[in-house]
Amino acid sequence: MTGRIDRAVNYALLVGFSFVALYPIGGIVLAALQRPGELSGFSIPRDLHFSNFAEAWTQGHFATYLKSSLIVSVSVVVVATLLSLLAGFAFGTMKFPGHRLLFYVFLLGLMVPLEGIVIPLYYDLRALSLTDTYWALILPQIGLSLAFGTFWMRAFFMSTPRSLIEAAEIDGARNWSILWRVLVPFARPAILTMMVLIFMWTWNEFLLALVMVSSENLRTAPLGLAFFQGQHSSEATLLAAGAIIVSLPVVVTYVLLQRHFIRGMLSGAVKG
Amino acid sequence: MARVRFVEATKRYGDVAALEGLNLTVEDGELVVFVGPSGSGKTTALRLLAGLESISSGHVYIGDKQVDDIPPRERDIAMVFQDYALYPQMTVYKNLAFGLRMRKVPGPEIDKQVRDAARILGLEAMLERRPRQLSGGQRQRVALGRALVRSPQVFLMDEPLSNLDAKLRVQTRVEIARIQREFGTTTVYVTHDQTEAMTLGQRVAVMKDGALQQFDTPKTLYDRPANLFVAGFIGSPAMNLTEASLDREGDSLVARFGDHRLRIGDDTLARRPELHRFEGRKVVIGIRPEGFEDASIVPEAPPDRRLSVVVDLREDMGSDVYAYFSGLPAFTPETTGKPNDAADPTTRPPDTATFIARLSPQTHVREGTQAELLVDEEAIHFFNPETGLGVDGGRTR
């Protein structure tokens, strides 16, 4: 009896929270499909206007922005993943002088907000003539992602059975082979999860792009959306369509990888 | 193949010595078992040999080579881990081949060796499966195969049977013994299970608190335990221990404990001349369960070698009958109060000891009735109550 009540309460809570989470998203999707100029709050469109997307795409130059975002995000994800694996492996499996202190330095990267460093960073990059280039977006975000990535991979490598590493050592593997042949295939869910998270954060980064680039063809999608918003502040249907275009890649990535993502999130928490 | 030597090998973690001054030689082709309760240093010794722990002082030799600072991959050893440590994402074939690939063995040679090992261990049908698709016993065989395929100088085995069920454990034990004999590879095997140690080891090193207690053949450990710990640890059920006083009666010695007295014959005294020193003093006597027999079924059982006891419990095992009796003065070794005592078989309740006698199935003993038990004099062991050392027992090292 209590089982049934429990389950009903569980479902009620889950449905409630899902509604809270989905309501604004649903609102935007519905808004994007309204006839232009007819938007009034949360309402079901009378007929579906997919043309809003085409309109937003061309007017907002989203092809350019998405290309920039893709270049930046993919570069950051690839390089940060590679470096996080190496650093996480070192911190997670080796004992070297100062490893604890060094790790705290890495953690600092997780704690200091970008807002706190973006101004000095701007001057540094300008001194290197890197502002208004892709480098200005890619390099700082690799650094920012590395703090989380190292933390994440270290936790994973620490949780892998020590005997697995020892068996490989005795089998004749050097560190490089242990990492790439034994641990990385084993760590795939955790690595994919990390990649999805870094991709999302990089894709959605706004402040850095705003400060670092001024050329239109370097603008990332969120930045482009902001400019688009400034130009079309009254055309809510177009804005909604633009917002969906910008967020779609992240949603698609997540949906495609969600099985691995959830497995990665649970690994370590639940014994396999 | 190679000889393995520990010379004053010591491992300390801060102030705690996990292994203290181990001196021991495993001969070429020999299978030596390290046995002891948890925290005895047996696994530490194995890990020092593997190179998975750095040595604090002393040396380890494999063959003539001192390996103290040589990384595991260059020691030419193979290890079977307690949790098997199979590479989860690799097939059985790749698991077996990994060590050879790391050593840059040519492909056709790898294939041949992997298939040979698979054939020896009956793994041929599973080469394309992954570890998680295998049963515990199969995983265990893959782990063995991974060690075998490399033809190393030394096999190291860290409690390889502890995750298997009882029946499989016996089977795999026999398998390990067979393979070891077939290949003649020097093997160091670690276990906490004395039955495993006794059945598998050509020689057995009994460890406790980081120190070697006795290193000898299973038979010598059993017949001539060097000290009380070895006496209590080796043999199942454990040796019965009680404190007795050794007095002279006429021209022979008599051990008295509780209401009982046992005459110590001239043969025993001749074998253990040191016993004379304990005349008029306390001594710990140990009698193995099989040292008893029901006097009523032994013709001409001498009266001065009997214990008259009340049987508390009778267990029929089929091949034997276990009779439990109590009321004898217990001997509590000086180890009482240490954290390891729960696992220490020499520790008994303070006042009286429960004895176990293993009798032939023809016995007439009944629960709750008086029984006359004959003690086989040769099965009596004597220990110094102060040092715990055996009186004319086996050598400690």
XYZ file of C-alpha atoms in Angstrom:
669
model
C 0.000 0.000 0.000
C 2.700 2.469 1.027
C 4.554 1.344 -2.092
C 1.790 2.613 -4.299
C 1.491 5.912 -2.443
C 5.259 6.332 -2.566
C 5.255 5.785 -6.257
C 2.376 8.204 -6.816
C 4.186 10.888 -4.798
C 7.396 10.207 -6.722
C 5.667 10.574 -10.043
C 3.824 13.688 -8.945
C 7.089 15.303 -7.871
C 8.903 14.279 -11.042
C 6.094 15.518 -13.256
C 6.013 18.761 -11.282
C 9.730 19.394 -11.662
C 9.702 18.372 -15.319
C 6.957 20.887 -15.916
C 8.921 23.630 -14.201
C 11.965 22.762 -16.330
C 10.137 22.354 -19.609
C 7.627 25.211 -19.407
C 9.958 27.976 -20.569
C 11.480 25.759 -23.250
C 8.040 24.811 -24.491
C 7.137 28.485 -24.465
C 10.068 29.341 -26.700
C 9.351 26.502 -29.112
C 5.728 27.568 -29.399
C 6.736 31.201 -29.782
C 9.111 30.305 -32.606
C 6.245 28.732 -34.520
C 3.795 31.632 -34.243
C 2.898 33.867 -37.142
C 5.349 36.834 -36.952
C 3.907 39.682 -34.939
C 1.117 37.648 -33.408
C 2.875 36.581 -30.246
C 0.988 37.088 -26.997
C 2.327 35.150 -24.057
C 2.181 31.412 -23.842
C -0.235 30.320 -26.509
C -0.683 27.512 -28.980
C -0.026 28.789 -32.535
C -2.987 28.573 -34.911
C -0.778 27.382 -37.730
C 2.920 26.435 -37.670
C 5.341 28.915 -39.202
C 8.583 27.030 -39.772
C 9.632 29.874 -42.029
C 10.611 31.795 -38.887
C 13.666 29.588 -38.621
C 14.772 30.275 -42.184
C 14.177 33.963 -41.607
C 16.224 34.003 -38.392
C 18.975 31.922 -39.991
C 19.563 34.358 -42.848
C 18.887 37.617 -41.014
C 20.967 36.634 -37.991
C 23.953 35.250 -39.957
C 23.729 32.164 -37.800
C 25.676 30.116 -40.336
C 28.748 32.228 -39.546
C 28.160 32.190 -35.803
C 27.582 28.458 -35.657
C 30.739 27.891 -37.657
C 32.743 29.970 -35.170
C 31.176 28.200 -32.258
C 31.919 24.848 -33.805
C 35.569 25.701 -34.459
C 36.042 26.986 -30.926
C 34.101 24.235 -29.170
C 35.624 21.334 -31.040
C 39.152 22.664 -30.566
C 38.580 23.249 -26.878
C 36.964 19.840 -26.337
C 39.693 17.942 -28.171
C 42.664 19.672 -26.586
C 41.157 19.951 -23.099
C 40.165 16.276 -23.124
C 43.626 15.211 -24.149
C 45.320 17.331 -21.505
C 42.790 16.405 -18.812
C 43.430 12.726 -19.450
C 47.153 13.190 -19.043
C 46.883 15.396 -15.970
C 44.126 13.265 -14.403
C 46.202 10.135 -14.966
C 49.196 11.690 -13.274
C 47.222 12.999 -10.306
C 45.106 9.868 -10.019
C 47.743 7.164 -10.236
C 51.167 8.593 -9.467
C 52.820 9.955 -6.394
C 55.273 12.728 -7.142
C 56.645 15.520 -4.971
C 54.109 18.304 -4.591
C 51.254 16.400 -6.208
C 48.802 17.532 -3.572
C 49.747 21.183 -3.741
C 49.704 21.144 -7.533
C 46.274 19.619 -7.542
C 44.959 22.424 -5.348
C 46.347 24.881 -7.859
C 44.273 23.108 -10.491
C 41.227 23.296 -8.239
C 41.725 27.039 -8.027
C 40.784 27.119 -11.690
C 37.401 25.681 -10.734
C 36.812 28.235 -8.030
C 37.862 31.515 -9.630
C 35.074 32.869 -11.838
C 35.879 33.978 -15.364
C 34.476 37.414 -14.536
C 37.358 37.847 -12.124
C 40.075 37.275 -14.675
C 38.602 38.372 -17.972
C 39.963 41.922 -17.878
C 43.622 41.077 -17.151
C 43.265 38.207 -19.595
C 42.182 40.679 -22.257
C 45.289 42.782 -21.741
C 47.525 39.719 -21.736
C 46.090 38.453 -24.984
C 46.231 41.893 -26.531
C 49.920 42.077 -25.678
C 50.311 38.837 -27.601
C 48.225 40.213 -30.480
C 45.750 37.404 -30.017
C 42.578 39.398 -29.338
C 39.994 39.230 -32.091
C 41.268 35.816 -33.192
C 39.994 32.299 -32.529
C 42.985 31.822 -30.234
C 41.536 34.338 -27.811
C 38.496 32.129 -27.463
C 40.162 28.735 -27.630
C 43.206 29.073 -25.375
C 41.486 30.547 -22.283
C 38.674 28.033 -22.510
C 41.113 25.144 -22.724
C 42.629 26.459 -19.519
C 39.250 26.856 -17.859
C 38.081 23.395 -18.920
C 41.311 21.789 -17.814
C 40.568 22.537 -14.167
C 37.331 20.611 -14.294
C 38.661 17.933 -16.641
C 41.659 17.169 -14.446
C 39.472 17.040 -11.367
C 37.014 14.745 -13.132
C 39.519 12.336 -14.647
C 41.596 12.203 -11.479
C 38.514 11.082 -9.550
C 37.832 8.438 -12.157
C 41.368 7.081 -12.282
C 41.502 6.992 -8.500
C 38.388 4.854 -8.470
C 39.660 2.318 -10.998
C 40.951 -0.845 -9.338
C 44.615 -0.402 -8.536
C 45.261 -4.006 -9.553
C 44.333 -3.195 -13.153
C 47.191 -0.721 -13.383
C 49.521 -3.063 -11.534
C 48.641 -5.969 -13.822
C 49.485 -3.828 -16.833
C 52.744 -2.702 -15.222
C 53.758 -6.314 -14.643
C 52.634 -7.173 -18.173
C 55.306 -4.785 -19.353
C 53.281 -1.679 -20.132
C 54.765 1.760 -19.612
C 52.631 4.628 -18.382
C 51.736 5.690 -21.900
C 50.379 2.239 -22.771
C 48.662 1.857 -19.417
C 46.790 5.094 -20.030
C 45.833 4.591 -23.650
C 45.397 0.849 -23.902
C 44.056 -0.079 -20.496
C 42.516 2.926 -18.792
C 41.079 5.033 -21.610
C 38.920 2.257 -23.110
C 37.772 1.479 -19.598
C 37.059 5.151 -18.883
C 35.018 5.821 -22.024
C 31.747 6.742 -20.262
C 33.558 9.146 -17.946
C 35.487 10.685 -20.838
C 32.362 11.125 -22.950
C 30.562 12.746 -20.048
C 33.432 15.135 -19.567
C 33.469 15.953 -23.273
C 29.734 16.701 -23.292
C 30.065 18.977 -20.286
C 33.040 20.852 -21.713
C 31.266 21.143 -25.054
C 28.165 22.610 -23.423
C 30.092 25.096 -21.334
C 32.250 26.186 -24.236
C 29.324 26.466 -26.599
C 27.351 28.599 -24.164
C 30.255 30.851 -23.132
C 29.229 34.434 -23.667
C 31.359 36.830 -21.667
C 34.696 35.715 -23.077
C 33.479 36.002 -26.656
C 31.980 39.412 -25.906
C 35.252 40.742 -24.521
C 37.714 39.088 -26.872
C 36.309 39.373 -30.370
C 34.930 42.309 -32.302
C 34.897 40.980 -35.879
C 31.506 39.708 -36.863
C 32.828 36.561 -38.512
C 34.455 35.480 -35.230
C 31.296 35.857 -33.142
C 30.141 32.678 -31.488
C 26.497 31.654 -31.507
C 25.466 33.023 -28.085
C 27.205 36.320 -28.872
C 25.595 36.413 -32.279
C 22.246 35.770 -30.673
C 22.756 38.736 -28.374
C 23.487 41.012 -31.326
C 20.538 39.550 -33.166
C 18.405 40.316 -30.145
C 19.588 43.930 -30.152
C 18.603 44.351 -33.779
C 15.239 42.606 -33.620
C 14.085 43.334 -30.104
C 10.448 43.570 -31.096
C 10.290 40.447 -33.233
C 9.861 37.859 -30.544
C 9.085 34.993 -32.924
C 12.401 35.513 -34.729
C 14.263 35.781 -31.445
C 12.722 32.528 -30.261
C 13.693 30.797 -33.489
C 17.253 32.147 -33.159
C 17.474 30.923 -29.584
C 16.434 27.459 -30.682
C 18.977 27.422 -33.514
C 21.736 28.369 -31.102
C 20.828 25.816 -28.471
C 20.044 22.955 -30.820
C 23.619 21.604 -31.224
C 24.006 21.211 -27.478
C 20.643 19.497 -27.131
C 21.391 17.139 -30.001
C 24.817 16.289 -28.585
C 23.314 15.569 -25.221
C 20.494 13.441 -26.583
C 22.897 11.393 -28.706
C 25.258 10.755 -25.841
C 22.872 10.713 -22.911
C 23.214 6.988 -22.302
C 26.976 7.329 -21.873
C 26.489 10.583 -20.045
C 24.322 9.037 -17.362
C 26.647 6.045 -17.076
C 29.586 8.393 -16.658
C 27.776 10.408 -14.021
C 27.002 7.263 -12.068
C 30.409 5.615 -12.387
C 32.184 5.866 -9.107
C 28.934 6.642 -7.335
C 27.530 3.186 -7.957
C 29.704 0.106 -7.964
C 29.466 -1.606 -11.328
C 63.255 -20.094 -13.971
C 65.052 -18.533 -11.083
C 65.706 -18.613 -7.402
C 64.091 -15.873 -5.316
C 65.805 -14.458 -2.265
C 64.680 -12.042 0.408
C 67.581 -10.662 2.426
C 66.571 -8.671 5.521
C 63.689 -7.369 3.425
C 61.805 -4.712 5.348
C 58.860 -2.516 4.476
C 57.793 0.321 6.724
C 54.864 2.677 6.411
C 55.847 5.521 8.698
C 56.490 3.872 12.053
C 54.639 0.686 11.219
C 56.687 -2.213 9.900
C 54.532 -4.228 7.530
C 57.423 -6.602 6.980
C 60.415 -6.878 9.274
C 63.754 -8.332 8.212
C 62.531 -11.195 6.072
C 65.215 -13.713 5.156
C 63.999 -16.478 2.928
C 65.018 -18.296 -0.229
C 62.635 -19.841 -2.718
C 64.552 -22.413 -4.700
C 64.432 -22.577 -8.473
C 61.212 -24.264 -9.563
C 59.797 -24.412 -6.062
C 56.268 -23.455 -5.014
C 56.366 -21.591 -1.721
C 53.228 -20.456 0.052
C 53.169 -17.447 2.371
C 50.382 -17.921 4.870
C 49.179 -15.887 7.823
C 46.287 -13.823 9.122
C 45.581 -10.373 7.693
C 48.319 -7.896 8.518
C 50.917 -10.619 8.763
C 53.070 -9.161 5.973
C 52.571 -11.962 3.469
C 51.085 -9.752 0.769
C 53.678 -7.067 1.466
C 56.423 -9.627 0.831
C 54.798 -10.571 -2.467
C 54.402 -6.948 -3.529
C 58.039 -6.242 -2.718
C 58.982 -9.157 -4.928
C 56.709 -7.856 -7.691
C 58.126 -4.370 -7.398
C 54.705 -2.896 -6.665
C 56.039 -1.559 -3.361
C 59.440 -0.027 -2.804
C 61.630 -1.763 -0.262
C 62.504 0.215 2.885
C 65.677 -1.718 3.625
C 67.232 -5.055 2.744
C 67.233 -6.633 -0.684
C 65.238 -8.843 -3.008
C 66.943 -11.039 -5.581
C 65.461 -12.803 -8.578
C 68.061 -15.213 -9.863
C 71.380 -13.516 -9.184
C 70.016 -10.088 -9.916
C 69.226 -7.656 -7.160
C 65.898 -6.148 -8.193
C 65.324 -3.545 -5.447
C 65.208 -0.636 -7.886
C 64.015 -2.444 -10.989
C 60.460 -1.663 -12.147
C 57.932 -4.535 -12.268
C 57.958 -4.756 -16.065
C 61.671 -5.553 -16.087
C 61.570 -8.220 -13.391
C 60.278 -10.932 -15.713
C 57.514 -11.981 -13.352
C 53.814 -12.609 -13.816
C 51.174 -12.088 -11.190
C 47.689 -13.414 -10.602
C 45.626 -10.960 -8.591
C 42.910 -11.664 -6.078
C 40.342 -9.782 -8.171
C 41.925 -11.187 -11.382
C 42.492 -7.658 -12.749
C 41.512 -8.651 -16.283
C 41.347 -5.776 -18.755
C 37.574 -5.362 -18.952
C 37.312 -3.984 -22.479
C 39.610 -6.567 -24.062
C 38.588 -10.016 -25.209
C 40.107 -13.057 -23.548
C 42.473 -13.369 -26.502
C 43.647 -9.787 -26.120
C 43.962 -10.162 -22.378
C 46.271 -13.114 -22.898
C 48.184 -11.400 -25.684
C 48.646 -8.052 -23.938
C 51.843 -8.909 -22.081
C 53.409 -10.350 -25.211
C 52.412 -7.372 -27.309
C 53.927 -5.044 -24.742
C 57.137 -7.025 -25.101
C 57.068 -6.677 -28.866
C 56.813 -10.409 -29.519
C 56.092 -10.995 -33.226
C 52.435 -11.547 -34.130
C 52.543 -15.212 -35.219
C 54.481 -16.094 -32.078
C 51.885 -14.315 -29.919
C 49.111 -16.218 -31.619
C 50.829 -19.532 -31.028
C 51.519 -18.871 -27.367
C 48.049 -17.528 -26.669
C 46.459 -20.573 -28.266
C 48.789 -22.905 -26.384
C 47.898 -21.309 -23.061
C 44.209 -21.342 -23.966
C 44.429 -25.041 -24.745
C 46.182 -25.877 -21.483
C 43.526 -24.014 -19.510
C 40.514 -25.034 -21.605
C 39.802 -21.470 -22.711
C 39.743 -22.075 -26.468
C 35.999 -21.594 -26.800
C 36.037 -18.256 -24.983
C 38.840 -16.402 -26.712
C 36.493 -13.853 -28.243
C 34.504 -13.190 -25.088
C 35.018 -10.340 -22.706
C 35.733 -10.838 -19.014
C 32.276 -9.793 -17.881
C 30.757 -12.561 -19.981
C 32.724 -15.183 -18.039
C 32.022 -16.950 -14.760
C 34.317 -16.484 -11.777
C 36.121 -19.736 -12.453
C 36.658 -18.845 -16.106
C 37.987 -15.418 -15.210
C 40.343 -17.068 -12.806
C 41.647 -19.288 -15.591
C 42.136 -16.314 -17.883
C 44.142 -14.656 -15.127
C 46.253 -17.792 -14.820
C 46.612 -17.916 -18.590
C 47.809 -14.342 -18.712
C 50.579 -15.295 -16.306
C 51.356 -18.554 -18.081
C 51.569 -17.187 -21.596
C 54.571 -15.046 -20.819
C 56.737 -17.911 -19.486
C 58.143 -15.664 -16.753
C 60.911 -16.499 -14.310
C 58.563 -16.311 -11.330
C 54.809 -16.650 -10.836
C 53.295 -14.527 -8.098
C 49.836 -15.390 -6.849
C 47.951 -13.161 -4.453
C 45.085 -15.138 -2.919
C 43.949 -16.238 -6.362
C 41.245 -18.585 -5.109
C 39.558 -16.424 -2.513
C 36.747 -15.278 -4.815
C 35.763 -18.790 -5.876
C 33.232 -21.081 -4.255
C 34.452 -24.031 -2.232
C 34.186 -26.663 -4.937
C 35.807 -24.557 -7.626
C 38.517 -23.597 -5.197
C 39.593 -27.188 -4.781
C 39.505 -27.793 -8.544
C 41.519 -24.682 -9.313
C 43.982 -25.490 -6.556
C 44.688 -28.840 -8.161
C 44.960 -27.111 -11.528
C 47.494 -24.603 -10.222
C 49.569 -27.377 -8.671
C 49.473 -29.332 -11.940
C 50.500 -26.369 -14.073
C 53.219 -25.331 -11.689
C 54.701 -28.824 -11.773
C 54.358 -29.065 -15.530
C 56.132 -25.775 -16.152
C 58.463 -25.959 -13.176
C 58.220 -22.211 -12.704
C 59.309 -20.774 -9.383
C 56.094 -19.703 -7.666
C 55.312 -17.559 -4.668
C 51.740 -17.962 -3.526
C 49.998 -15.921 -0.834
C 46.949 -17.072 1.087
C 45.317 -16.782 4.490
C 43.911 -20.287 4.186
C 46.106 -22.851 5.894
C 44.489 -25.759 4.018
C 45.452 -24.130 0.728
C 48.953 -23.542 2.045
C 49.395 -27.109 3.260
C 48.053 -28.752 0.123
C 49.803 -26.501 -2.369
C 53.118 -25.493 -0.897
C 56.266 -27.495 -1.289
C 57.384 -25.290 1.551
C 55.233 -22.917 3.570
C 56.262 -19.663 5.200
C 54.037 -18.876 8.181
C 53.873 -15.142 8.853
C 52.535 -13.075 11.710
C 52.810 -9.351 12.496
C 55.295 -8.789 9.688
C 57.650 -11.503 10.885
C 58.373 -14.964 9.573
C 57.361 -17.568 12.165
C 58.481 -20.758 10.479
C 59.489 -21.778 6.983
C 59.457 -25.450 6.229
C 57.634 -28.284 4.506
C 53.955 -28.707 5.357
C 54.743 -31.931 7.188
C 57.376 -30.347 9.398
C 55.109 -27.399 10.176
C 52.467 -29.844 11.219
C 54.669 -32.265 13.120
C 57.123 -29.825 14.660
C 55.629 -26.344 14.891
C 58.254 -23.848 15.946
C 55.969 -21.906 18.219
C 52.457 -21.613 19.583
C 51.306 -19.453 16.714
C 52.293 -21.976 14.082
C 50.870 -24.773 16.229
C 47.513 -23.041 16.417
C 47.451 -21.778 12.852
C 48.400 -24.928 10.983
C 45.960 -27.816 11.123
C 42.194 -27.905 11.103
C 40.577 -28.218 13.575
C 43.316 -26.365 15.429
C 45.674 -27.948 17.903
C 44.302 -28.167 21.451
C 46.445 -26.173 23.863
C 46.472 -26.304 27.629
C 48.838 -25.334 30.405
C 50.279 -28.171 32.437
C 52.881 -28.687 35.106
C 55.607 -31.164 34.445
C 56.421 -33.244 37.530
C 58.637 -36.198 38.251
C 56.901 -39.329 39.455
C 59.303 -42.134 40.160
C 61.577 -42.432 37.167
C 59.282 -40.777 34.639
C 57.800 -37.342 33.980
C 54.095 -36.633 34.249
C 52.162 -33.726 32.786
C 49.320 -32.602 35.050
C 46.509 -30.320 33.957
C 43.163 -29.979 35.707
C 42.267 -33.401 37.033
C 44.257 -35.115 34.333
C 47.691 -36.622 34.195
C 49.607 -37.937 31.240
C 52.813 -39.914 31.580
C 55.617 -38.724 29.339
C 57.373 -41.804 28.053
C 61.086 -42.317 27.649
C 60.776 -42.194 23.870
C 59.363 -38.707 24.032
C 62.050 -37.592 26.436
C 64.686 -39.049 24.180
C 63.256 -37.117 21.251
C 62.895 -33.929 23.240
C 65.824 -33.806 25.648
C 65.131 -30.163 26.400
C 61.983 -31.246 28.260
C 64.085 -32.104 31.309
C 64.669 -28.398 31.852
C 60.943 -27.951 32.421
C 60.777 -30.459 35.238
C 58.822 -28.885 38.106
C 57.771 -26.004 35.882
C 54.848 -24.987 33.762
C 54.732 -26.022 30.163
C 52.129 -25.634 27.413
C 51.099 -28.895 25.912
C 49.413 -29.175 22.573
C 47.519 -32.177 21.327
C 46.173 -32.341 17.804
C 42.547 -33.512 17.492
C 43.696 -36.693 15.802
C 46.008 -37.387 18.735
C 42.984 -38.732 20.623
C 41.171 -42.010 20.296
C 38.270 -43.577 22.112
C 40.042 -45.829 24.636
C 37.156 -48.281 24.652
C 37.862 -49.349 21.077
C 41.638 -49.580 21.458
C 42.778 -52.908 22.866
C 45.207 -52.618 25.793
C 45.021 -48.855 26.046
C 47.537 -47.880 28.743
C 45.748 -46.261 31.731
C 48.355 -43.549 32.313
C 47.805 -42.015 28.922
C 44.080 -41.471 29.154
C 41.910 -38.446 29.788
C 38.593 -39.015 31.463
C 36.269 -36.356 30.094
C 32.579 -35.519 29.682
C 31.698 -35.117 26.022
C 29.791 -31.839 25.456
C 29.060 -32.336 21.820
C 29.480 -35.046 19.239
C 29.668 -34.229 15.518
C 29.478 -37.043 13.012
C 31.482 -36.167 9.914
C 31.130 -39.563 8.305
C 34.797 -40.402 8.083
C 35.443 -39.109 11.613
C 33.608 -38.168 14.751
C 34.460 -34.883 16.446
C 34.020 -34.967 20.211
C 34.125 -31.639 22.081
C 34.990 -31.502 25.734
C 35.897 -28.682 28.099
C 37.014 -27.997 31.619
C 40.737 -28.067 30.915
C 42.850 -25.131 32.028
C 43.252 -22.834 29.083
C 46.465 -21.374 27.918
C 46.114 -17.820 26.732
C 49.127 -16.649 24.794
C 50.643 -13.295 25.482
C 49.059 -11.915 22.327
C 45.742 -11.243 24.109
C 44.471 -7.752 23.689
C 46.022 -7.049 20.325
C 43.632 -6.065 17.570
C 44.419 -9.131 15.521
C 43.299 -11.517 18.185
C 39.969 -12.276 16.605
C 41.818 -13.834 13.710
C 44.450 -15.433 15.900
C 43.653 -19.094 16.363
C 45.949 -19.433 19.343
C 43.725 -17.168 21.406
C 41.219 -18.953 23.597
C 38.764 -17.889 26.277
C 40.594 -17.135 29.498
C 39.702 -19.857 31.977
C 38.914 -23.130 30.379
C 39.634 -24.494 26.967
C 37.348 -26.481 24.723
C 39.149 -29.431 23.249
C 38.276 -31.185 20.038
C 39.070 -34.841 19.584
C 38.864 -36.453 16.189
C 37.833 -40.039 16.766
C 37.301 -42.999 14.493
C 33.662 -43.521 13.439
C 33.539 -46.716 15.514
C 33.656 -44.657 18.695
C 31.010 -45.191 21.386
C 31.185 -41.694 22.891
C 27.838 -40.052 23.589
C 26.974 -36.467 24.345
C 26.763 -35.738 28.049
C 28.426 -38.958 29.108
C 31.830 -39.775 30.472
C 34.395 -40.977 27.954
C 37.913 -42.302 28.217
C 40.169 -40.832 25.556
C 43.555 -42.271 24.789
C 46.261 -39.761 23.913
C 48.821 -40.737 21.310
C 52.009 -39.735 23.010
C 53.774 -38.930 19.788
C 51.091 -36.373 19.042
C 51.830 -34.304 22.137
C 53.670 -31.047 21.534
C 55.399 -28.983 24.216
C 55.881 -25.239 24.302
C 57.642 -22.837 26.607
C 54.813 -20.729 28.137
C 57.049 -17.665 28.428
C 58.480 -17.547 24.940
C 55.824 -19.528 23.103
C 58.605 -21.457 21.383
C 58.359 -25.178 20.858
C 60.433 -27.392 23.117
C 62.714 -29.093 20.627
C 60.277 -28.000 17.954
C 61.071 -26.979 14.393
C 63.410 -24.115 13.699
C 61.868 -20.687 13.605
C 63.547 -19.702 10.386
